[in-house]
mmCIF file of C-alpha atoms in Angstrom:
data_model
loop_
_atom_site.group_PDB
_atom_site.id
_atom_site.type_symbol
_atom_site.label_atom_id
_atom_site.label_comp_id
_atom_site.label_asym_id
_atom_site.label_seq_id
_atom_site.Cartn_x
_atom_site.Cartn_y
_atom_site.Cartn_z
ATOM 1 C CA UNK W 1 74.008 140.500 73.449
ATOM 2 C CA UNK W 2 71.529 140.994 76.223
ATOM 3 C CA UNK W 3 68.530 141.617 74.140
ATOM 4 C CA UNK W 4 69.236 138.457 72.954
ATOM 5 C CA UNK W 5 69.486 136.094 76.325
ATOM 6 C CA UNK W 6 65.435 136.227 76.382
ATOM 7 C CA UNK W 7 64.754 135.085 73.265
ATOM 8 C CA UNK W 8 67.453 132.385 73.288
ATOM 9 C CA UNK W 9 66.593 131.003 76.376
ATOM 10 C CA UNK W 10 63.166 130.350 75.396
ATOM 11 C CA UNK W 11 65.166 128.093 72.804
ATOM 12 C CA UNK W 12 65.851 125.303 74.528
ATOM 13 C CA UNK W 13 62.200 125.016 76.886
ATOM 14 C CA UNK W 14 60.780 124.742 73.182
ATOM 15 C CA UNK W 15 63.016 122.058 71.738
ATOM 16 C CA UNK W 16 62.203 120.088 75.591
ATOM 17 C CA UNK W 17 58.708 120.635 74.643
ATOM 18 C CA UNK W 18 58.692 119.339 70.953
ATOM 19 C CA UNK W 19 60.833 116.401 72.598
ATOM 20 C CA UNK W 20 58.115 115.372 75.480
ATOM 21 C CA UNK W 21 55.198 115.383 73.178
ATOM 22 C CA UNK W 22 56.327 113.527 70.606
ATOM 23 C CA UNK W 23 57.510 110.649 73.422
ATOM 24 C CA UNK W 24 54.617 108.562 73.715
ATOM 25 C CA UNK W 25 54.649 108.569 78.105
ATOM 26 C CA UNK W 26 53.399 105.022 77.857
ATOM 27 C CA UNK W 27 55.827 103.506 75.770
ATOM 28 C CA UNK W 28 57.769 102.704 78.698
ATOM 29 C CA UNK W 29 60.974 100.569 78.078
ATOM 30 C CA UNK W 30 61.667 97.494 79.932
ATOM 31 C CA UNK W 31 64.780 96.743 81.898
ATOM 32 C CA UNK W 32 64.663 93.242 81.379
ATOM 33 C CA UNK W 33 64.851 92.633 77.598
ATOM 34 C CA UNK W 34 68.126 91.046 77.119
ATOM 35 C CA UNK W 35 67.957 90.082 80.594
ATOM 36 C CA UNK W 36 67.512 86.228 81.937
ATOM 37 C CA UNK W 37 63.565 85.712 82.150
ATOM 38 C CA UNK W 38 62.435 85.519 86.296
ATOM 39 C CA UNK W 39 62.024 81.680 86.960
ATOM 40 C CA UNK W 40 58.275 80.835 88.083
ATOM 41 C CA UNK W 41 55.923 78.039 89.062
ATOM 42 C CA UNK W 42 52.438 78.310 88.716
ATOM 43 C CA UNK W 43 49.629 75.988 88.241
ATOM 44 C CA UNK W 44 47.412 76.590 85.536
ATOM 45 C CA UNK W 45 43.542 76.221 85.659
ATOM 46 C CA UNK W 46 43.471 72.678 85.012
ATOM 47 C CA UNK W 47 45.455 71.736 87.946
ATOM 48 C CA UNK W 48 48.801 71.045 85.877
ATOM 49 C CA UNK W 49 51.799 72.841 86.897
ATOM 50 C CA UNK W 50 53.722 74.817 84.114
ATOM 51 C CA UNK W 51 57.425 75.860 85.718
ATOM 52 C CA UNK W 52 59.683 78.156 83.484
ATOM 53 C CA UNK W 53 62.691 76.070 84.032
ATOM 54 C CA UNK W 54 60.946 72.950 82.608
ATOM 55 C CA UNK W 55 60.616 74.621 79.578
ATOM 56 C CA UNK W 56 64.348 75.236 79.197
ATOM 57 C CA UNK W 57 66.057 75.010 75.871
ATOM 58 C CA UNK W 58 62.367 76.078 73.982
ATOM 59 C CA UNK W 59 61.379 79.407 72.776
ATOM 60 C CA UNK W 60 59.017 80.559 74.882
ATOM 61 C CA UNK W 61 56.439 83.437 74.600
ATOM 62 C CA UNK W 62 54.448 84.529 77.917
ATOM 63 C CA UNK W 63 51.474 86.161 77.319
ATOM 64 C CA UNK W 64 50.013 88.375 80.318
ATOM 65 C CA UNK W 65 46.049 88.576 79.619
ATOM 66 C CA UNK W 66 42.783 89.477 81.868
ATOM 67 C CA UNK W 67 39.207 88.811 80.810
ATOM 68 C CA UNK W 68 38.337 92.072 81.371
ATOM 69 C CA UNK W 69 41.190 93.444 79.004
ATOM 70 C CA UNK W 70 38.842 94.365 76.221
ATOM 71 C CA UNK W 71 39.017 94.920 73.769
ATOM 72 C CA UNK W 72 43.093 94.507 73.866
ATOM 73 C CA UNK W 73 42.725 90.715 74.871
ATOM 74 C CA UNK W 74 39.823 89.720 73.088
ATOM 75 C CA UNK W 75 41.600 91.066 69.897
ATOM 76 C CA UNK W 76 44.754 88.757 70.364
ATOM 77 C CA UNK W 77 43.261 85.529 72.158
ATOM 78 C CA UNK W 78 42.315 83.791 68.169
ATOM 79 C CA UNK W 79 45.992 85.073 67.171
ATOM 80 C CA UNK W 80 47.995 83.116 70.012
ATOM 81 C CA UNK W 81 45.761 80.245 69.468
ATOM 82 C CA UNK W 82 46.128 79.909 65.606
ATOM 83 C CA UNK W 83 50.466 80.792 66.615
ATOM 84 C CA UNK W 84 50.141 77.842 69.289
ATOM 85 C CA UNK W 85 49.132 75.170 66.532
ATOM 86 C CA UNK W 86 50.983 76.339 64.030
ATOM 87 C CA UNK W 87 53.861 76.206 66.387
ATOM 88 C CA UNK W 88 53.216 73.689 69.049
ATOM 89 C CA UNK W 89 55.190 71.241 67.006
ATOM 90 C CA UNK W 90 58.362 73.110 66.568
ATOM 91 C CA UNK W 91 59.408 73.331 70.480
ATOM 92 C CA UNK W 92 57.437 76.572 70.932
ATOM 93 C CA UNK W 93 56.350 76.878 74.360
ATOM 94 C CA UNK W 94 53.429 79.374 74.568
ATOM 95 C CA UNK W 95 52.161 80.055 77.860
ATOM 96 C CA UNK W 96 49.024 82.075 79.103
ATOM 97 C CA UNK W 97 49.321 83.870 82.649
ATOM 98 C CA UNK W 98 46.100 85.909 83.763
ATOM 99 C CA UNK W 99 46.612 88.784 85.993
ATOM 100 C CA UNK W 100 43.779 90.617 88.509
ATOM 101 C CA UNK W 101 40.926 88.563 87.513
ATOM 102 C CA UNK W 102 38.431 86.223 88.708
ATOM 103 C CA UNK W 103 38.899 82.425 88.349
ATOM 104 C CA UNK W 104 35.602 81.896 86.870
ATOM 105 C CA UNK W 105 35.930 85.000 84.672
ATOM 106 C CA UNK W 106 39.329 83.460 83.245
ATOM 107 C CA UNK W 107 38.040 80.323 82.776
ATOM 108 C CA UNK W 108 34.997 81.681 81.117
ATOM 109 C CA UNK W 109 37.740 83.496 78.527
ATOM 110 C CA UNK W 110 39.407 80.180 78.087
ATOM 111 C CA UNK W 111 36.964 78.462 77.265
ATOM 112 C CA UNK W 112 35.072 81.120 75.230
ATOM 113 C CA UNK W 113 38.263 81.323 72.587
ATOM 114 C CA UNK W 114 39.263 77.510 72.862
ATOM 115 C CA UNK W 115 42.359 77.977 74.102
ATOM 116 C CA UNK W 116 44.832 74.747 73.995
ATOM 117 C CA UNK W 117 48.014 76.276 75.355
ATOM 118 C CA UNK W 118 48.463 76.116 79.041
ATOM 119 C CA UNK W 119 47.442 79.072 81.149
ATOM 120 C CA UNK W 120 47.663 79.837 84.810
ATOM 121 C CA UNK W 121 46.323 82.089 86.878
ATOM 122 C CA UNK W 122 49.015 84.762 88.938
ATOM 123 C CA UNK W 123 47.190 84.799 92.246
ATOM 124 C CA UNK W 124 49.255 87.542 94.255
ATOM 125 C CA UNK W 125 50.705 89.320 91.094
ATOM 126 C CA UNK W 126 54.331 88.006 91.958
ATOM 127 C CA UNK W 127 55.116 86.772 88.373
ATOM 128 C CA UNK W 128 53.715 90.062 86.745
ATOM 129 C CA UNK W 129 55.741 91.847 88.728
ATOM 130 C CA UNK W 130 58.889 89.805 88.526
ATOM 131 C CA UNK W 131 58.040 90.839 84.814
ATOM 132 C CA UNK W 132 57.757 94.336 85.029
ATOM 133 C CA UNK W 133 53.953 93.973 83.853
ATOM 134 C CA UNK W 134 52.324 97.367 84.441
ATOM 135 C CA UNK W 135 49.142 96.662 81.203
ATOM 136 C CA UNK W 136 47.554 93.718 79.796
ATOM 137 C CA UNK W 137 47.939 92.345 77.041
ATOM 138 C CA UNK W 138 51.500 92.100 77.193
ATOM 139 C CA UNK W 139 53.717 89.350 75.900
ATOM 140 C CA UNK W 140 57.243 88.236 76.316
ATOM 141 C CA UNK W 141 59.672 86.357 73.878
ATOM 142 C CA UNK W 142 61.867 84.108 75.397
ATOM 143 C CA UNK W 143 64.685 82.967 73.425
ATOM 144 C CA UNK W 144 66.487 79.408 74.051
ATOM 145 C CA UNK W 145 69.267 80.546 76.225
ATOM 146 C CA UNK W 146 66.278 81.733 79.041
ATOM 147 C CA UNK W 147 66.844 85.216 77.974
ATOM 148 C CA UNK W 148 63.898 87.991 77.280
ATOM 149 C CA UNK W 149 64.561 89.180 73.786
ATOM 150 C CA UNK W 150 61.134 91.479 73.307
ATOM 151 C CA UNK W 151 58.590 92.728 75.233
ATOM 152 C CA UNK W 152 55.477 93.828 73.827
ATOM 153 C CA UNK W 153 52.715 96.289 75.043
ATOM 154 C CA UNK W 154 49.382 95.813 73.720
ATOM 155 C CA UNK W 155 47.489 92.989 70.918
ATOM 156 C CA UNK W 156 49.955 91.044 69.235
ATOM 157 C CA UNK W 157 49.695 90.499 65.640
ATOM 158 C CA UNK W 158 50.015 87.093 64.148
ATOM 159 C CA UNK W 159 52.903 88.722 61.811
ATOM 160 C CA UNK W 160 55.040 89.535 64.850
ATOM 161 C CA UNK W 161 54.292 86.588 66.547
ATOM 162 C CA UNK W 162 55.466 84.569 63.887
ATOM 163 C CA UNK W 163 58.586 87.368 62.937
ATOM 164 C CA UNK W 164 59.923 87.032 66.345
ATOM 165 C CA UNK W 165 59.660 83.110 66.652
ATOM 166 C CA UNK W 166 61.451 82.371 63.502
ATOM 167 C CA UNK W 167 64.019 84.350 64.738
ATOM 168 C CA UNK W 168 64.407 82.930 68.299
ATOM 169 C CA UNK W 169 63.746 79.470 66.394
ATOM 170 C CA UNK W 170 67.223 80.650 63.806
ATOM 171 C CA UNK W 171 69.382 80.296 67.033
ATOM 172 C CA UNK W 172 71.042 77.760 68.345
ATOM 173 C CA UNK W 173 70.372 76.588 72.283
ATOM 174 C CA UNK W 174 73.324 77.300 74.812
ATOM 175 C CA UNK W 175 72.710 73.962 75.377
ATOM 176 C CA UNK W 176 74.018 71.579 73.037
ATOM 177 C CA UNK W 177 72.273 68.640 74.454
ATOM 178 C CA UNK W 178 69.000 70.460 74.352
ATOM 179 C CA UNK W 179 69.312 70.463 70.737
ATOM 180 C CA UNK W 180 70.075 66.801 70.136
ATOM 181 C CA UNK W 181 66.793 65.949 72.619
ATOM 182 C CA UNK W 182 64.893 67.754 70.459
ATOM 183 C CA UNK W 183 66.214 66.333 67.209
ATOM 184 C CA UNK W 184 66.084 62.718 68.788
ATOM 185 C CA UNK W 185 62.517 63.431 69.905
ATOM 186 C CA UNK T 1 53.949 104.778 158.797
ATOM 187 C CA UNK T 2 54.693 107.704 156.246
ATOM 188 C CA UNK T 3 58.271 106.698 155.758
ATOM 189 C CA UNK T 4 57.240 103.045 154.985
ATOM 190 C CA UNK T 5 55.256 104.472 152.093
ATOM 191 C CA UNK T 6 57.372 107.165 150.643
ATOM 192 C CA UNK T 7 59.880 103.528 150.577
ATOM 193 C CA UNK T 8 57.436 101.751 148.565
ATOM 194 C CA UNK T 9 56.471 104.611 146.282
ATOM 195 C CA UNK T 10 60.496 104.873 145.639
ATOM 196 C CA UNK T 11 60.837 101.217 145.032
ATOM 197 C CA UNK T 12 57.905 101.335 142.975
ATOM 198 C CA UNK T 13 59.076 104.032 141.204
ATOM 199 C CA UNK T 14 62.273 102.358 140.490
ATOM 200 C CA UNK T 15 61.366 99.102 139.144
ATOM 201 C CA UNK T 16 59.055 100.987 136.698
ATOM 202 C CA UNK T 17 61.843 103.043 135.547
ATOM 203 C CA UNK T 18 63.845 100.317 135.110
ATOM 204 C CA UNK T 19 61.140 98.488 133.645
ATOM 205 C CA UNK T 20 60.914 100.942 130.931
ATOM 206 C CA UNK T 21 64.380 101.467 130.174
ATOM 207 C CA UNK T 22 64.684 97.843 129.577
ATOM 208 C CA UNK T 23 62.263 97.821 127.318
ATOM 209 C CA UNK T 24 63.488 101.090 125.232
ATOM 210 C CA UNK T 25 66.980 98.991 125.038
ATOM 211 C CA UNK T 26 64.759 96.056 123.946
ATOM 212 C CA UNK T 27 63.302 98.868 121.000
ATOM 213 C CA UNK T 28 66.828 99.888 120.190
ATOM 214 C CA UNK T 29 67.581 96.554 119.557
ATOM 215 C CA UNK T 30 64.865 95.651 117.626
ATOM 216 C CA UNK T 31 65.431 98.848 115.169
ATOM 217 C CA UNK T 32 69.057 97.615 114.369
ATOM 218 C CA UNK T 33 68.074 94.234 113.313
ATOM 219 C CA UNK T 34 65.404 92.991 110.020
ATOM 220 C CA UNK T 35 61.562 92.341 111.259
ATOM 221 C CA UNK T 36 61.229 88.347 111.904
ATOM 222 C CA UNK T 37 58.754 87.040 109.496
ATOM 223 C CA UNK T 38 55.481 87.858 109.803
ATOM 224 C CA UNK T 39 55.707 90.955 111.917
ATOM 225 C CA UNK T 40 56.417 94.036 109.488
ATOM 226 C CA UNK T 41 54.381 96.434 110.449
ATOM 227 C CA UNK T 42 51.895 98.583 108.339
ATOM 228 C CA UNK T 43 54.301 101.983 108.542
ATOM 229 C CA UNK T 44 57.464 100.169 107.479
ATOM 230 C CA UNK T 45 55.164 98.741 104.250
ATOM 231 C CA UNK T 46 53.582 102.182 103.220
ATOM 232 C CA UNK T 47 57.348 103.694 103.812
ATOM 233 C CA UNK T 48 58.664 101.819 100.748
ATOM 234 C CA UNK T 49 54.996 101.720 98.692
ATOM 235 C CA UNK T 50 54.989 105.370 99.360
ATOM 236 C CA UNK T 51 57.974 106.106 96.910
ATOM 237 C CA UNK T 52 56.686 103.653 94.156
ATOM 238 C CA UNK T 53 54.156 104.627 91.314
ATOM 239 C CA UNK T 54 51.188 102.732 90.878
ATOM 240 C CA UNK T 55 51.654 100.824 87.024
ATOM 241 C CA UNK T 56 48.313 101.145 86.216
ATOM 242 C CA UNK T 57 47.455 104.583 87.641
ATOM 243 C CA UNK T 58 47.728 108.019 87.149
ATOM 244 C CA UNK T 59 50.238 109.555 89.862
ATOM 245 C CA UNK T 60 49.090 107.735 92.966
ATOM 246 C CA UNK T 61 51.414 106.033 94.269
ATOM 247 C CA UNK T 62 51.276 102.095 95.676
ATOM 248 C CA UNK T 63 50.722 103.087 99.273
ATOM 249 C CA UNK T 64 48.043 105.475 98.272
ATOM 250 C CA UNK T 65 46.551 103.550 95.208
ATOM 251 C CA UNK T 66 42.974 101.144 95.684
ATOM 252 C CA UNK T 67 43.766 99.441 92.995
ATOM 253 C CA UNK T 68 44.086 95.578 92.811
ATOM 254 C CA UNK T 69 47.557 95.618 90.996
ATOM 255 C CA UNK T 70 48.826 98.449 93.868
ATOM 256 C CA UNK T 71 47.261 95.716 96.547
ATOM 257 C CA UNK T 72 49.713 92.807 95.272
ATOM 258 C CA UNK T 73 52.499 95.571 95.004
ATOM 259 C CA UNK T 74 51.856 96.519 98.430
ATOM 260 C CA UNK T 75 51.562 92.653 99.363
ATOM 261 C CA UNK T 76 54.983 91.837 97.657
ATOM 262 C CA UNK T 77 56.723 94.684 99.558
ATOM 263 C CA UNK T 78 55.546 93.086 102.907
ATOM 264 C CA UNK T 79 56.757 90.007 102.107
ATOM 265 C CA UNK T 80 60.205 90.631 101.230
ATOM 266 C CA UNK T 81 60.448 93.169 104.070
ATOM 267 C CA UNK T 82 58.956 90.447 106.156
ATOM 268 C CA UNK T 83 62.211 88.087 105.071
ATOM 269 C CA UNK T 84 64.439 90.290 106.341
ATOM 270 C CA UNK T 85 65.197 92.866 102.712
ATOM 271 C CA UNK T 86 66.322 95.948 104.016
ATOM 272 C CA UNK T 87 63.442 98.596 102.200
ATOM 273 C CA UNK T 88 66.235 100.134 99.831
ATOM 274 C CA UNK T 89 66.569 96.488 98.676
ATOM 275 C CA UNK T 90 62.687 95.911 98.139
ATOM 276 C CA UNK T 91 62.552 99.310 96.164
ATOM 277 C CA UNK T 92 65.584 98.257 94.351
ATOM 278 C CA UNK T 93 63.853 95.015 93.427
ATOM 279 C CA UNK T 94 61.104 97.152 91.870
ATOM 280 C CA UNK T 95 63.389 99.428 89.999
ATOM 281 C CA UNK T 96 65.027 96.745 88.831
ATOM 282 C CA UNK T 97 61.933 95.308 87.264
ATOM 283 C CA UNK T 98 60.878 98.413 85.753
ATOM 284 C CA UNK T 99 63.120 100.822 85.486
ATOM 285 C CA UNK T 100 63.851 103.999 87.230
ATOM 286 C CA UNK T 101 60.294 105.253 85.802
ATOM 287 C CA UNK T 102 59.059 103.160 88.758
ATOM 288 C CA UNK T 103 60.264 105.649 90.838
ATOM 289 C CA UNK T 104 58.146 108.961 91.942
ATOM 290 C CA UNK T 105 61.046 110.722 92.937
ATOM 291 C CA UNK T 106 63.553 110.384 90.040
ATOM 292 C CA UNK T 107 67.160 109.569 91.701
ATOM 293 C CA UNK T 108 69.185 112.666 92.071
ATOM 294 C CA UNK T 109 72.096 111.345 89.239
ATOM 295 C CA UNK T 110 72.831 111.539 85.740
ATOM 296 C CA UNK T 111 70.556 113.027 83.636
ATOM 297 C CA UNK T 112 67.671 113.212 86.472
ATOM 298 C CA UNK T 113 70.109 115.856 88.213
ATOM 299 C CA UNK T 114 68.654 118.371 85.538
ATOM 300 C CA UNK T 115 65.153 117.304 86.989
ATOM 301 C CA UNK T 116 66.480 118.582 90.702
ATOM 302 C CA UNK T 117 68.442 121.520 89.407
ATOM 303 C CA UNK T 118 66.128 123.166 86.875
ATOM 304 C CA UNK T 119 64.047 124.930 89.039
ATOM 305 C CA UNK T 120 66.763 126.196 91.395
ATOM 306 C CA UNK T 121 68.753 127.704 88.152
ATOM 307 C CA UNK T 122 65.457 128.794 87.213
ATOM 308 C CA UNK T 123 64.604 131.150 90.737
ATOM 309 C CA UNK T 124 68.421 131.705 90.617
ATOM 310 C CA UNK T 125 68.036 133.675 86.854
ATOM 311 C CA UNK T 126 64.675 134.967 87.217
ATOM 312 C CA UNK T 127 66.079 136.661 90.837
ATOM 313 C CA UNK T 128 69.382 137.656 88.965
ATOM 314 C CA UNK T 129 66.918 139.072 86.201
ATOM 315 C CA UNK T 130 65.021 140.993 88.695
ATOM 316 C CA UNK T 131 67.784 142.501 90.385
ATOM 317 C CA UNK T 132 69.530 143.499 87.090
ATOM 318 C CA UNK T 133 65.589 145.397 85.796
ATOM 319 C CA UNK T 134 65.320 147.370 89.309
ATOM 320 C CA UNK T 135 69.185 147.925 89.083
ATOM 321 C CA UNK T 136 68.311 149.661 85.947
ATOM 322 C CA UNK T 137 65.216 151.211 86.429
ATOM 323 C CA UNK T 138 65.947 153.190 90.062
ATOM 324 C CA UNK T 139 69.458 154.266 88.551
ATOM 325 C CA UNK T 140 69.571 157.965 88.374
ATOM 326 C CA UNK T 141 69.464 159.354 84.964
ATOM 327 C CA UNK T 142 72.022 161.845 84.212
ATOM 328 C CA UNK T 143 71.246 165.259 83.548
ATOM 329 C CA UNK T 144 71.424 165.998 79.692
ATOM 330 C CA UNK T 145 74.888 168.003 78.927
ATOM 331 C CA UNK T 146 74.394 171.962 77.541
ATOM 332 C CA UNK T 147 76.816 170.393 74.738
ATOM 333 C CA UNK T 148 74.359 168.036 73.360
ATOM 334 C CA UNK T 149 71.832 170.110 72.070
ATOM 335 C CA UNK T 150 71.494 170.300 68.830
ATOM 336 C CA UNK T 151 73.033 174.235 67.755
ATOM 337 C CA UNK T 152 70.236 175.118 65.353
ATOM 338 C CA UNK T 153 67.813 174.458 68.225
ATOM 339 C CA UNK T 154 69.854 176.413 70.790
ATOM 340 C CA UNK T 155 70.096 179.025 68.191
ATOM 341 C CA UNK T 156 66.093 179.348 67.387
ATOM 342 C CA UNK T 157 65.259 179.223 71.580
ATOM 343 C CA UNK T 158 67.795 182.016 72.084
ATOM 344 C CA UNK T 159 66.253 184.049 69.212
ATOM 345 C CA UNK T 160 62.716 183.281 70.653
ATOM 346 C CA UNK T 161 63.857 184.511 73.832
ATOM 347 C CA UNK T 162 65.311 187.702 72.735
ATOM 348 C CA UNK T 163 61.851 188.636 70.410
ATOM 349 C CA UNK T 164 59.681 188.263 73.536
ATOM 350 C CA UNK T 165 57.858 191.687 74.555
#
């Protein structure tokens, strides 16, 4: 029995090992998927102010960027665009939140990929942080109860951007009189 | 003349003291109840930062961290302290944002217990392992019995014995 105790126990530090590296240590999950998305209130670079709770009753996908995110950032900026006009008309609210960057530099990115949907700068990082940002890109589905159905690290694709829309879209708002406004209007 | 002074030296004496003790109260005071906005100071802040990990480094945590993102973490810590969170609340904000993995010293519960207890069961077997080796090697070997030897051999030595000159 004894001669076998060394062998064995070298068992289970193997089967840790094979765990840990195939566990990808930046795929970290988030807490707050399924959780109520943090209220905020920022103002975005054109002076307008863009509040979470206005948006109430929309899907809404928040997109955490820098300008110098590259290539990450510069991959996805066309893909949100095209999303935003394909979707702008179907109560999708797609918002644009810089993190760590320069105002000029931002605006520079703006304006570089023509980019329609409203963005704001996050001046002392309290909204990335109320959203567990630790990268950039990173975006956020909102469904139309408030709550944060997905978050996801890196470039988004314009096949999971429009995947997870249509799905939020499928639902019905908490809110019944959110859905006849938006019938009405 | 003397006397006079050795009164004022005791007065003197005792107003410090008192002076002083009224303002250690004033510091026991102020311990027991949350900073007033505005004046948390700089030890209290790298306390709390100290046990976070910086998001976008590798292991350096926010109080040690030059990073921009650690600089708002440190900022948002400050704040909250400075409104009156106690610093287990402020780090429970963070964790709560995201996740334990926020933490550098995983909380001793749950699965992270293994984390805490692995390397004491691990100096507890490898000492248990060492004891049972030098157990085994310094035991005393016993001397081989007459009544194991194999007879044919007996029987040739004995015979080899006999035929020497």
């Amino acid at each position: 029995m004894w001669k076998w105790l060394i062998p064995l126990s070298v068992v289970p530090v193997i089967a840790l090992l094979a765990y840990g590296f195939r566990v990808n240590p930046r795929d970290i999950p988030s807490p707050l998927v399924g959780r109520p998305a943090a209220p905020f209130a920022l103002r975005t670079f054109d002076g307008a102010p863009v509040m979470l709770e206005s948006l109430r009753g929309r899907v809404v996908v928040l997109n955490f960027w820098a300008s110098w995110c590259s290539p990450a950032c510069y991959d996805e900026a066309p893909t949100l665009e095209r999303s935003w006009r394909s979707y702008r008309g179907r109560g999708v609210a797609l918002v644009g939140i810089a993190i760590q960057d320069k105002h000029e530099a931002s605006q520079k990115f703006i304006s570089d990929f023509s980019l329609s949907f409203p963005n704001a700068p996050d001046p002392d990082g309290k909204v990335s942080v109320d959203y567990g940002v630790y990268g950039v890109p990173e975006t956020f589905f909102i469904d139309r109860t408030g709550r944060i159905r997905l978050k996801h690290a890196g470039p988004i694709s314009d096949e999971l951007f429009r995947t997870e829309v249509e799905k939020l879209l499928g639902e019905p708002a908490l809110d019944p009189s959110v859905d006849s406004q938006e019938k009405g209007g | 003349m003397s006397h006079r002074w050795v009164v004022r030296i005791l007065v003197v004496a005792v107003v410090a003291g008192g002076g002083l003790g009224a303002q250690s109260a004033t510091a026991d005071a102020a311990q027991d109840r949350p900073p007033a906005a505005g004046t948390v100071n700089a030890d209290a802040v790298r306390e709390v930062a100290a046990q976070l990990r910086c998001v976008v480094c590798q292991n350096l945590s926010v109080a040690d961290s030059p990073s921009e993102m650690a600089n708002q973490m440190r900022g948002i810590i400050r704040d909250r302290l400075a409104a009156g969170e106690p610093p287990e609340q402020v780090v429970q904000y963070f964790v709560d944002k995201y996740g334990e993995w926020i933490l550098l010293a995983p909380r001793g519960r749950g699965l992270n217990l293994m984390v805490w207890a692995a390397p004491v069961v691990a100096v507890l077997a490898g000492l248990i392992a060492v004891g049972v080796l030098l157990r085994r090697w310094t035991r005393p070997r016993p001397a081989p019995r007459a009544g194991g030897i194999d007879p044919v051999l007996r029987e040739r030595i004995r015979r080899e014995l006999e035929s020497e000159p």
